[in-house]
Coordinates of C-alpha atoms in Angstrom, one line a residue:
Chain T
X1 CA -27.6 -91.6 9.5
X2 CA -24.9 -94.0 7.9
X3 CA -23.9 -97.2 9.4
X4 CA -19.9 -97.3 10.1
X5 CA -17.6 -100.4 11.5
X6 CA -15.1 -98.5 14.3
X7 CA -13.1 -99.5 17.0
X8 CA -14.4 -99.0 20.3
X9 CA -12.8 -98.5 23.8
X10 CA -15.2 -99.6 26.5
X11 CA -13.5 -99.6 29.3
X12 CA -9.1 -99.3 30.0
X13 CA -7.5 -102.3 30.5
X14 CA -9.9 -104.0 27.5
X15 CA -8.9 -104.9 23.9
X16 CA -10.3 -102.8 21.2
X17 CA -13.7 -104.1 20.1
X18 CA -14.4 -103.4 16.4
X19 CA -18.5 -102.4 16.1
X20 CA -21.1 -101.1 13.5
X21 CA -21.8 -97.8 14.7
X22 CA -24.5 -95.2 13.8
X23 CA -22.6 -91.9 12.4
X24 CA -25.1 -89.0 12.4
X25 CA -24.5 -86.8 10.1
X26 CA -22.7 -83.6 10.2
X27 CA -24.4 -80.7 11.9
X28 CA -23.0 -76.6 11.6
X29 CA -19.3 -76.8 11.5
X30 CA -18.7 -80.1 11.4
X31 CA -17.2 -82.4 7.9
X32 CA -17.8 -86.2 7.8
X33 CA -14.6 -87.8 6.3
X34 CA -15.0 -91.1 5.0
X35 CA -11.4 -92.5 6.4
X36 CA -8.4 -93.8 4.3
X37 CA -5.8 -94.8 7.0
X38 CA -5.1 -93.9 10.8
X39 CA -2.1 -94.5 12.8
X40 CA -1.7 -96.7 16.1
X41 CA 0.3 -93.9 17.9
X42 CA 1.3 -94.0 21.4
X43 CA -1.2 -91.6 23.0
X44 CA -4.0 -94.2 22.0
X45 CA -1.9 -96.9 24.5
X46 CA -2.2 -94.6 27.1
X47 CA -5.7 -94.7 26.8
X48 CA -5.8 -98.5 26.6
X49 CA -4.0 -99.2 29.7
X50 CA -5.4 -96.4 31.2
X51 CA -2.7 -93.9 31.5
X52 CA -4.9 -91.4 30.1
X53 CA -8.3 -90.9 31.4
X54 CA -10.5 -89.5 29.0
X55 CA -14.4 -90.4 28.8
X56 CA -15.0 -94.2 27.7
X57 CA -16.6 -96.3 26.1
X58 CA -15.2 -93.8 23.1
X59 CA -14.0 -94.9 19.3
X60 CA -10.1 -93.9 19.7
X61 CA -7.7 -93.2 16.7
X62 CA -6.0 -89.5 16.5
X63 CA -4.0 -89.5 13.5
X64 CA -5.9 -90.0 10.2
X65 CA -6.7 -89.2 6.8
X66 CA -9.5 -89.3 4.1
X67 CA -11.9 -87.7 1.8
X68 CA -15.0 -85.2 2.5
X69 CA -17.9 -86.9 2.4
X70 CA -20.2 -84.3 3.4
X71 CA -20.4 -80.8 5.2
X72 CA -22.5 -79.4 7.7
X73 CA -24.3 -76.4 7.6
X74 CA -21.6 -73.3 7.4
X75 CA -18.7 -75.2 6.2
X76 CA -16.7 -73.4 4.1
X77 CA -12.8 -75.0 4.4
X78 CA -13.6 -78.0 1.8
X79 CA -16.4 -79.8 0.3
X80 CA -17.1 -82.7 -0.5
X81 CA -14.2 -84.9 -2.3
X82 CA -11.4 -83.1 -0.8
X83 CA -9.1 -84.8 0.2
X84 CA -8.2 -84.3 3.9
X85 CA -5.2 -84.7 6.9
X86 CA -7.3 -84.4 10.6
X87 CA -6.2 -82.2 13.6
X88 CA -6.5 -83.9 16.9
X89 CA -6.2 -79.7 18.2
X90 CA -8.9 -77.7 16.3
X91 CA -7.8 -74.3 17.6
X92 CA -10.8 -72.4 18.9
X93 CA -9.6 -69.5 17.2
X94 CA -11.2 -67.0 20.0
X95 CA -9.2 -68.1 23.1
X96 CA -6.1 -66.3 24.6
X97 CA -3.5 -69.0 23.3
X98 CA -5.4 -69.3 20.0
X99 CA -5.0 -65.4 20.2
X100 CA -1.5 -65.0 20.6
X101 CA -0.7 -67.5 18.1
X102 CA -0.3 -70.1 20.3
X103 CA -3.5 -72.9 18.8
X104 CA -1.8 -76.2 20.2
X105 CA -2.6 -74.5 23.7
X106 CA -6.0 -73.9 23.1
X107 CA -8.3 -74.3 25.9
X108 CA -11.7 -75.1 24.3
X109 CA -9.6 -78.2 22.6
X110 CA -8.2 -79.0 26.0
X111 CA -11.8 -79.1 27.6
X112 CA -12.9 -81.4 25.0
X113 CA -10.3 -83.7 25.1
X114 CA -11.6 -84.2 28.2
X115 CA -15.2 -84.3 27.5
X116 CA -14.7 -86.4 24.4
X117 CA -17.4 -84.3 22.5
X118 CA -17.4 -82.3 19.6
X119 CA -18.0 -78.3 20.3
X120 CA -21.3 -77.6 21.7
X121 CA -21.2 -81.1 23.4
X122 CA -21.9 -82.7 20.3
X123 CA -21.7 -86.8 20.1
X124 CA -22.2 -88.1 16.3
X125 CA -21.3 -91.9 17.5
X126 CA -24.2 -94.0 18.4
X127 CA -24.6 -97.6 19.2
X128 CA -27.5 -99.5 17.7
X129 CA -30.6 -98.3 20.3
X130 CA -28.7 -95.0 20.6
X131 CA -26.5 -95.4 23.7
X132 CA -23.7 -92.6 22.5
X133 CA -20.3 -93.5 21.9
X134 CA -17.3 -90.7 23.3
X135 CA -15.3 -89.4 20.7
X136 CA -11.3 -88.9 21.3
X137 CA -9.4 -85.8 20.8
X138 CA -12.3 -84.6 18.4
X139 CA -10.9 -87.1 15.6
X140 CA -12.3 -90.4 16.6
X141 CA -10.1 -92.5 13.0
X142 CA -10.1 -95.7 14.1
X143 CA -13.3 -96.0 12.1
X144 CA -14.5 -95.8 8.5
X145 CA -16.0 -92.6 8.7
X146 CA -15.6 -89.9 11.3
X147 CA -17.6 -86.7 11.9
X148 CA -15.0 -83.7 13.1
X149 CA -15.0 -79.7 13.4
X150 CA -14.6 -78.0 10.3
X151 CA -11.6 -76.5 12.0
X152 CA -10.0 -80.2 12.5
X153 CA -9.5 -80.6 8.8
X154 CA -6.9 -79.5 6.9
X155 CA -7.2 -79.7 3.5
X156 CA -4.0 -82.1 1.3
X157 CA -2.9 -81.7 -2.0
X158 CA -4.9 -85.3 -3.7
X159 CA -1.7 -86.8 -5.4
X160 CA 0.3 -87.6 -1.8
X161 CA -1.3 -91.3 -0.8
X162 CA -3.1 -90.9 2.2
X163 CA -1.9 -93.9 4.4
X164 CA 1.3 -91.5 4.6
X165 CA -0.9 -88.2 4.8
X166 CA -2.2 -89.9 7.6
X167 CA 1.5 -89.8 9.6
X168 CA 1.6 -86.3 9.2
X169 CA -1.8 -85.4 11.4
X170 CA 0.8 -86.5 14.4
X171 CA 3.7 -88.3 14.6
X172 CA 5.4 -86.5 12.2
X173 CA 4.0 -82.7 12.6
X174 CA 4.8 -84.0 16.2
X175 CA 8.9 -84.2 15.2
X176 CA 8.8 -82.0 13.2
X177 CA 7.9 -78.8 14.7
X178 CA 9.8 -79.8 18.1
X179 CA 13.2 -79.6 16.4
X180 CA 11.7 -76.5 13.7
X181 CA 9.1 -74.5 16.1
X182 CA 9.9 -75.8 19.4
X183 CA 13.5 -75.5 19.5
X184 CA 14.7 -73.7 16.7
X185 CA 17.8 -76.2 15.8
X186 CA 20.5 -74.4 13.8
X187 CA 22.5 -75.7 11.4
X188 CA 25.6 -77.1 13.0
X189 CA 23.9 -77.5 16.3
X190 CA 24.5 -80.9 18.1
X191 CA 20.9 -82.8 18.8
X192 CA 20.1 -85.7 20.8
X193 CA 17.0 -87.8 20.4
X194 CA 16.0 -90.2 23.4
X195 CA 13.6 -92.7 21.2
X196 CA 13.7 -93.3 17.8
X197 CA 9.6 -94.7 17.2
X198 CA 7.3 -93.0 15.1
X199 CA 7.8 -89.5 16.5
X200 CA 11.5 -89.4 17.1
X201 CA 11.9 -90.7 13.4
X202 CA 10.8 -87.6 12.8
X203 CA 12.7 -85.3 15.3
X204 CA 16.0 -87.0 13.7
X205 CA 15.4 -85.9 10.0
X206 CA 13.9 -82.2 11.1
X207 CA 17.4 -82.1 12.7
X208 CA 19.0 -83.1 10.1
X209 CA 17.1 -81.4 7.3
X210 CA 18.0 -78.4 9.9
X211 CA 21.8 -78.9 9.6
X212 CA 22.2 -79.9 12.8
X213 CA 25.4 -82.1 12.6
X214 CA 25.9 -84.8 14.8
X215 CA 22.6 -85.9 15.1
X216 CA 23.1 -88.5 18.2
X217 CA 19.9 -91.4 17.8
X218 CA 19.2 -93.3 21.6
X219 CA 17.1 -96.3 21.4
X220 CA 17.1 -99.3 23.3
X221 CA 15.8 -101.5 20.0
X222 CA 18.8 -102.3 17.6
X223 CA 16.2 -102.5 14.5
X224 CA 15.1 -98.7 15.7
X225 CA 18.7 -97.4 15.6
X226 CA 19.0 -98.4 12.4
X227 CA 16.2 -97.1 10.5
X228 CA 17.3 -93.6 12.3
X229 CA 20.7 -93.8 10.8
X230 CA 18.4 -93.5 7.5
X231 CA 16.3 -90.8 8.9
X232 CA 19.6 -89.0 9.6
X233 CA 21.0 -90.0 12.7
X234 CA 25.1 -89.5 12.2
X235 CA 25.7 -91.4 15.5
X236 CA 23.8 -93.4 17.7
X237 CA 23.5 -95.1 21.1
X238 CA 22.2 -98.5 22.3
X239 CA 20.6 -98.0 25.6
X240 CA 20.7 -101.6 25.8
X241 CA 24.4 -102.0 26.1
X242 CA 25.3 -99.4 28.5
X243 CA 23.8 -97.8 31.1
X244 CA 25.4 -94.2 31.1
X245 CA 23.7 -92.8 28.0
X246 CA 24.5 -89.2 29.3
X247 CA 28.1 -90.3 28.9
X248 CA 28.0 -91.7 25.9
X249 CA 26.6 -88.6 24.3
X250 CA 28.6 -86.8 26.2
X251 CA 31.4 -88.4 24.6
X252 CA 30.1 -87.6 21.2
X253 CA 30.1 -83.7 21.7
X254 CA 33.0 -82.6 22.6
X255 CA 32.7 -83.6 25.9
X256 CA 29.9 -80.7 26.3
X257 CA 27.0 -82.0 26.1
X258 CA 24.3 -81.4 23.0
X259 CA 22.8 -78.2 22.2
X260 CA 19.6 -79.4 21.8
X261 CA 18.1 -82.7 23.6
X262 CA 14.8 -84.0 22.4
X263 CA 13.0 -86.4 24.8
X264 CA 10.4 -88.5 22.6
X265 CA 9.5 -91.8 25.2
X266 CA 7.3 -90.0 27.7
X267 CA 9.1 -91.7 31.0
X268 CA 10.6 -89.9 33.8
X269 CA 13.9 -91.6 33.5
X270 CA 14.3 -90.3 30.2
X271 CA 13.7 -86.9 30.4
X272 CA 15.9 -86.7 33.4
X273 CA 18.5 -88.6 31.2
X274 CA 17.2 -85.7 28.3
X275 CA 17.9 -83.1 30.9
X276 CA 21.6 -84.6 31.8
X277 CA 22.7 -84.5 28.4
X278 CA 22.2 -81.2 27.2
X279 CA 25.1 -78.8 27.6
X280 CA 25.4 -76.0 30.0
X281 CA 22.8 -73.3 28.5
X282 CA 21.4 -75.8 26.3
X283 CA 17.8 -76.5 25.3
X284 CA 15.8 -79.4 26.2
X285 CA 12.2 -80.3 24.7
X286 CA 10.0 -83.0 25.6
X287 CA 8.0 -84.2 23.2
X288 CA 6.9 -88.1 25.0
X289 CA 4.0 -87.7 26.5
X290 CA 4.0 -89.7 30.0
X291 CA 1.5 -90.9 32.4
X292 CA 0.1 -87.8 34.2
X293 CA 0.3 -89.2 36.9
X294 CA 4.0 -89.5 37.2
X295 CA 7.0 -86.6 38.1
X296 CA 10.9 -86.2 37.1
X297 CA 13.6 -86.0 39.3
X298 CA 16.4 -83.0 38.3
X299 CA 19.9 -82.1 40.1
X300 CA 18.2 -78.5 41.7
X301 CA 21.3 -76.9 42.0
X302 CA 22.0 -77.5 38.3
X303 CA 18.7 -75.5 37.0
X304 CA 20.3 -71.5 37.7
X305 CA 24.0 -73.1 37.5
X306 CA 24.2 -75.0 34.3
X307 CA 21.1 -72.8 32.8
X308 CA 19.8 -75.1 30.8
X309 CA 16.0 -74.0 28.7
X310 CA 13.7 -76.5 29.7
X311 CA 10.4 -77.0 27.8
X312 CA 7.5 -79.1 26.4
X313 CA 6.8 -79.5 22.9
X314 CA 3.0 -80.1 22.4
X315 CA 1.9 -81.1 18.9
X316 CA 5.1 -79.7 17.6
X317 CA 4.2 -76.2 18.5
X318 CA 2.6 -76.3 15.0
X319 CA -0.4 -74.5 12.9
X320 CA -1.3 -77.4 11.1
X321 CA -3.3 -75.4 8.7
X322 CA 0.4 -74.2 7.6
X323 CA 2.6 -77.0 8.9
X324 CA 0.7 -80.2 7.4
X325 CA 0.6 -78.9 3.6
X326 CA 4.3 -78.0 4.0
X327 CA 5.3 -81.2 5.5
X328 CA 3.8 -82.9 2.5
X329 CA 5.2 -80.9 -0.3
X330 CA 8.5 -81.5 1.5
X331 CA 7.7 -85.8 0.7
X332 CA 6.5 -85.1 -2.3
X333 CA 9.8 -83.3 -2.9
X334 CA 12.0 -86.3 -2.2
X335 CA 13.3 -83.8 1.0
X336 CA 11.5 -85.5 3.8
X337 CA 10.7 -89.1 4.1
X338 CA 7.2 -90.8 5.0
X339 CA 7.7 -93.9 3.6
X340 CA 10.4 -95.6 5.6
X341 CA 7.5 -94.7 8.9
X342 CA 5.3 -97.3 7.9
X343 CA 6.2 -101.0 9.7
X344 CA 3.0 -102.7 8.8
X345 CA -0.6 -102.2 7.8
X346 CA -3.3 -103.8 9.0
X347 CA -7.2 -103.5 9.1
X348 CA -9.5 -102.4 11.1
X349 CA -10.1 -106.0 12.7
X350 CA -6.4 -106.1 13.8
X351 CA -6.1 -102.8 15.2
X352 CA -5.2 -105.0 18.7
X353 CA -2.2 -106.3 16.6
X354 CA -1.6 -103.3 16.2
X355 CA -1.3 -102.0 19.3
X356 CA 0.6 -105.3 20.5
X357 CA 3.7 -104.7 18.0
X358 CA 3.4 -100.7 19.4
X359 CA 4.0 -102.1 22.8
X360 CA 6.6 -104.5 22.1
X361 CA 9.0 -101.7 20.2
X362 CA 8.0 -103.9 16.8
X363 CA 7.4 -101.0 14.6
X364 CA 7.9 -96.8 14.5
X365 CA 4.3 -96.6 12.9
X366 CA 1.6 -98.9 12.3
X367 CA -1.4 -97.6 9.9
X368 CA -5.0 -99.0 10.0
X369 CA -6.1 -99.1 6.1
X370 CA -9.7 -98.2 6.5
X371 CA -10.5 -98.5 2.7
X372 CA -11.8 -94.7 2.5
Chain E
X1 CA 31.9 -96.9 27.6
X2 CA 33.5 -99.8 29.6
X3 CA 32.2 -101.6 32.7
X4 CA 32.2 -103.9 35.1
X5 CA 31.5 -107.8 33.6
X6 CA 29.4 -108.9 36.5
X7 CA 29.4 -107.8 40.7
X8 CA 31.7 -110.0 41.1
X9 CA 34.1 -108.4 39.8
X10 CA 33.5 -105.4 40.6
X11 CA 33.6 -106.7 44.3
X12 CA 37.1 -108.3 43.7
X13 CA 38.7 -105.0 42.4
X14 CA 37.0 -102.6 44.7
X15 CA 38.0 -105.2 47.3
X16 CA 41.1 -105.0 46.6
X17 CA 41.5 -101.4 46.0
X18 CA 39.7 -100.9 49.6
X19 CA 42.7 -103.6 51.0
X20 CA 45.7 -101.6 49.9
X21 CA 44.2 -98.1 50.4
X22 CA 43.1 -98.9 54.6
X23 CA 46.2 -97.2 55.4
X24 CA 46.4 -94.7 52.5
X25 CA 45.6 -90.6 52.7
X26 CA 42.6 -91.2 51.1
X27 CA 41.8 -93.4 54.1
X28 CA 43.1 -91.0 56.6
X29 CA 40.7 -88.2 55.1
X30 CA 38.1 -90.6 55.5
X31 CA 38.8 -91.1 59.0
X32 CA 39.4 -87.5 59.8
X33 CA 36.0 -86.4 58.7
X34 CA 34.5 -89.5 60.4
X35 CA 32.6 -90.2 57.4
X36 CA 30.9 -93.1 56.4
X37 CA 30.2 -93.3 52.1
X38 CA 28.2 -95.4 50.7
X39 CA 28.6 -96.2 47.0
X40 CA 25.5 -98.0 45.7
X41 CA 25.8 -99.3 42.0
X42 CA 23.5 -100.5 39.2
X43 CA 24.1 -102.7 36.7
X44 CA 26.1 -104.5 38.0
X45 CA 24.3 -104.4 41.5
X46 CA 26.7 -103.6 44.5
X47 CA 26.6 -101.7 47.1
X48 CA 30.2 -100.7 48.7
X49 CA 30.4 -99.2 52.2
X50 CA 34.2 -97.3 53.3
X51 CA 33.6 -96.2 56.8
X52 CA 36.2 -93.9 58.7
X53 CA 34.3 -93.2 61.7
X54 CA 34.2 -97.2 63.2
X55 CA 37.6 -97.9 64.3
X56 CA 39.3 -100.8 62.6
X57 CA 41.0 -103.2 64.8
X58 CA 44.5 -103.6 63.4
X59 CA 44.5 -99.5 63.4
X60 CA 43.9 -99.2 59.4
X61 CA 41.7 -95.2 58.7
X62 CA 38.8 -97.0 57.2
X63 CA 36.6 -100.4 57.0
X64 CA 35.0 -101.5 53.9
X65 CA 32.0 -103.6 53.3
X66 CA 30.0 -104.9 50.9
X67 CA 26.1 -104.6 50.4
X68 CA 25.6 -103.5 53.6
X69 CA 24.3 -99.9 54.3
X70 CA 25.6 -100.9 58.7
X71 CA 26.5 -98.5 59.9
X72 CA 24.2 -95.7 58.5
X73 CA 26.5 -93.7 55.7
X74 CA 26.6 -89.8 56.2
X75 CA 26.3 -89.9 52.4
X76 CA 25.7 -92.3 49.3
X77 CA 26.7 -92.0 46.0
X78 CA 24.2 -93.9 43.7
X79 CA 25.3 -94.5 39.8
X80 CA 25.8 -97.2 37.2
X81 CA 28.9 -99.3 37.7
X82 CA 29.8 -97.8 34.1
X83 CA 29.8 -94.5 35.8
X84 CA 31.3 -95.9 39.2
X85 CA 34.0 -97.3 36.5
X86 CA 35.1 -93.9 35.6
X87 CA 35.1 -92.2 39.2
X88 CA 37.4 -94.7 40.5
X89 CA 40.1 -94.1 37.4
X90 CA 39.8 -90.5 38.0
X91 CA 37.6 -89.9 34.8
X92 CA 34.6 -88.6 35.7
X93 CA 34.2 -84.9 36.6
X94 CA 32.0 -85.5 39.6
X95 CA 30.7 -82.0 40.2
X96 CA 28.9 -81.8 36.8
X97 CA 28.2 -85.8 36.9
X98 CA 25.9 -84.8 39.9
X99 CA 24.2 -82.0 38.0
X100 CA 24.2 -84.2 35.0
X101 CA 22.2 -86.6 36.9
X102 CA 24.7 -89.8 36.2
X103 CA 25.1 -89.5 39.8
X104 CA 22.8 -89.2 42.3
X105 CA 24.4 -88.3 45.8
X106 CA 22.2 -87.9 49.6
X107 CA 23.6 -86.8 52.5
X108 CA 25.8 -83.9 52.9
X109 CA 28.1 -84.0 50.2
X110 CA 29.8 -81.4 50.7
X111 CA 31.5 -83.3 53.1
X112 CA 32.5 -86.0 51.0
X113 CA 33.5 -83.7 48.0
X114 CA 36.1 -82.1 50.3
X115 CA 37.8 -85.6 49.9
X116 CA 38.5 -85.4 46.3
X117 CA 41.4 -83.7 46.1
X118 CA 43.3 -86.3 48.1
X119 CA 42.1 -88.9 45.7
X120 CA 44.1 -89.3 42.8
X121 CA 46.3 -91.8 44.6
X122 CA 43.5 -93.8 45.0
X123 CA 42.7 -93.8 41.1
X124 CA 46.3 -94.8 40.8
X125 CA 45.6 -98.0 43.0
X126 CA 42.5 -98.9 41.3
X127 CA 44.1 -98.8 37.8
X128 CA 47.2 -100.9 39.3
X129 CA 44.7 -103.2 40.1
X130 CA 42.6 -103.6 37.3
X131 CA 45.6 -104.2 35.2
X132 CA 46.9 -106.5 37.8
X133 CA 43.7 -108.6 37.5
X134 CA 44.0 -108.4 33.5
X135 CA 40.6 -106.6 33.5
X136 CA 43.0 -103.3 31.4
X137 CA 39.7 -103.3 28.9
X138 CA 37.8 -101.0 32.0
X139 CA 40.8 -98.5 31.8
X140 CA 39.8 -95.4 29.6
X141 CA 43.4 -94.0 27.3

């Protein structure tokens, strides 16, 4: 049993309370990572404020990175000392979607994102006395250890600095694979991107990286359209100063529309604007992740006349086994940047801070340095 | 794209759009189809109302109000005044607009679409009038 400070959710609507935690060890098929760095993504808020129900009181944190610390019985993908990028969707490997090469659909990771246990029902959290604590997404990071399934950690190459490994478990496998798997951008295909934070950043240089040419940046935050101009944006659009951003990116193709529209906010008003500013038979992904709560008004008539490919882009459509080491020999390359993601860092005791410059449009990526 | 500085004066140029076109064929189709439009803008707020069907007392086709949705239109047109901007210079294709979702119309429109080939006299007013009222930076080249 080792003793662990994490940040735990007790109820939505509450700040983030940072704890001393019991961390059990590893049982069959599971790793304990002793954590380097976790980012303060978006999907966490929803839990916060209660967009996103998922069992509470529960130690949140979905995108992290550290080193082996120990294996359970069984384990065979590292050992101890490897250095290690975490999954928030551990295929199954035995269910239809994991079947047809389709793991970011997986149903047993589905169930327990809703059960916030490990497989089998596992729950390696404790609170002093023994009251458990719910993990999230099987990743738990906002912690200095974690315990996750052997097939929730993908092993890194130890020379990439792992508060930017971190980025890659998902925001920027996120971006990435909804421009690369997702949609397929061509080179010389027009893009859009409706939000430039953390995961747009990353849908902008895919895109470019891809060819596509222009690459059209829309972002209500001045600061955030800049730093996508480095990222590769060739053109971009201040939501703030107008309020036809179909037109204006209209206006920038031709008066077409874009090939390709990426929607990366998660609000019903911008998909539909997503939706409006793809050309006739184009291809629209969303990427944001909204409320579940909420629904999207479309023109009807427009889905058989205009033909446009409407889709969702979950996790980047990715295999991270595959897609995570690629991503960072890419940065380690000089082809792809990380880097530029990071706003701030802050510890574990200011993970709230964290949250509060997410919410304000402060930063594209905030990391937790958890001193793994 | 260019747009309206405040409601204001969007009112003042729609109002006096609305003033010279009473008696216009745009104004005439109105009347004929006994259509009242609505035209409810965002940013700036305004709402305009050009009804044919209420008979205006000095015999002009249409009335026009402001902010007022009395009497009940047979069809609204809702967009941003940047959007609205473009319609009334005869810049905005309003077919795909609609399926583009930069316009959102209820009622039935196909009523009200039937007008727009008797409107590009009424795009000629509006820029007259925008130029007139030294407001030329809301005219597209």
């Amino acid at each position: 049993m080792s003793r662990v400070r994490a940040a735990v959710l007790e109820e939505a609507g509450r700040r983030l309370q940072v704890e001393e935690l019991e961390l059990e060890p590893p049982g069959p098929g599971e790793v304990m990572v002793r954590l380097a760095a976790a980012g303060v993504c978006h999907s966490d808020l929803h839990v916060i404020e209660g967009d996103l129900p998922v069992p509470l009181p529960a130690v949140l944190g979905h995108e992290g990175a550290g080193v082996v610390e120990a294996v359970g019985e069984g384990v065979t993908r590292v050992r101890p000392g490897d250095h290690v990028v975490l999954s928030w969707i551990p295929g199954c490997g035995r269910c239809y979607y994991c079947r047809i090469g389709r793991p970011e659909l997986c149903d047993e990771a589905a169930r327990l994102q809703v059960a916030g246990t490990l497989p089998g029902g596992a729950l390696r959290l404790r609170r002093p006395g023994g009251a458990p604590v719910h993990h999230f997404l099987e990743v738990s990071c906002f912690a200095e250890a974690t315990v996750v399934p052997e097939r929730g950690v993908i092993p890194v190459r130890p020379d990439v600095p792992l508060d930017r490994a971190a980025l890659v478990g998902c925001a920027v496998t996120t971006g990435w694979g909804a421009v690369v798997h997702t949609a397929g951008v061509r080179p010389g295909s027009s893009v859009a991107v409706v939000g430039t934070g953390g995961v747009g950043l990353n849908v902008v240089q895919a895109a470019a990286l891809s060819g596509a040419w222009p690459v059209i940046a829309v972002d209500r935050v001045p600061a955030k359209l800049e730093l996508a101009r480095q990222f590769g944006a060739t053109h971009t659009v201040d939501a703030s100063r107008t309020s036809d951003v179909i037109g204006a990116v209209v206006d920038l193709t031709e008066g077409r529309g874009a090939d390709y529209a990426f929607e990366v906010v998660g609000r019903p008003e911008t998909i539909a604007s997503a939706y409006g500013m793809a050309r006739k038979g184009g291809t629209v992904v969303v990427v944001g992740v909204a409320a579940p709560h909420l629904e999207v008004g479309i023109n009807a008539f427009s889905l058989p006349s205009q033909s446009k490919v409407l889709t969702g882009s979950w996790y980047g459509r990715s295999v991270p086994e595959v897609d995570i080491p690629h991503i960072l020999d890419l940065y380690m390359a000089g082809r792809l940047k990380l880097d530029e993601l990071i706003s701030r860092r802050y510890r574990l005791e200011e993970a709230n801070e964290a949250f509060d410059a997410l919410r304000a449009g402060e930063v594209a990526r905030g990391v937790l340095l958890l001193g793994g | 794209m260019p747009t309206f500085r405040d409601a204001e004066q969007a009112r003042a140029i729609l109002g006096a759009v609305a003033e010279r076109a009473r008696f216009g064929e745009a104004a005439r189709g109105l009347r004929e189809a006994e259509l009242v439009v609505a035209f409810v803008y965002h940013d700036p707020e305004l709402t305009v109302l050009m009804d044919g069907r209420t008979p205006a007392p000095d015999g002009a086709y249409m009335r026009v109000a402001f902010d007022t949705l009395e009497p009940a239109p047979d069809v609204v047109f809702e967009s941003s005044g940047e959007v609205g901007n473009r319609f009334w210079q005869g810049r905005l294709d309003v077919p795909m607009a609609l399926a583009r979702g930069q316009v959102k119309a209820r009622g039935p429109i196909n009523r009200a679409l039937k007008l727009l080939p008797i409107l590009p006299g009424l795009y000629e007013t509006y820029r007259e009038v925008v130029r007139e009222m030294g407001a030329g930076e809301l005219l597209e080249p």
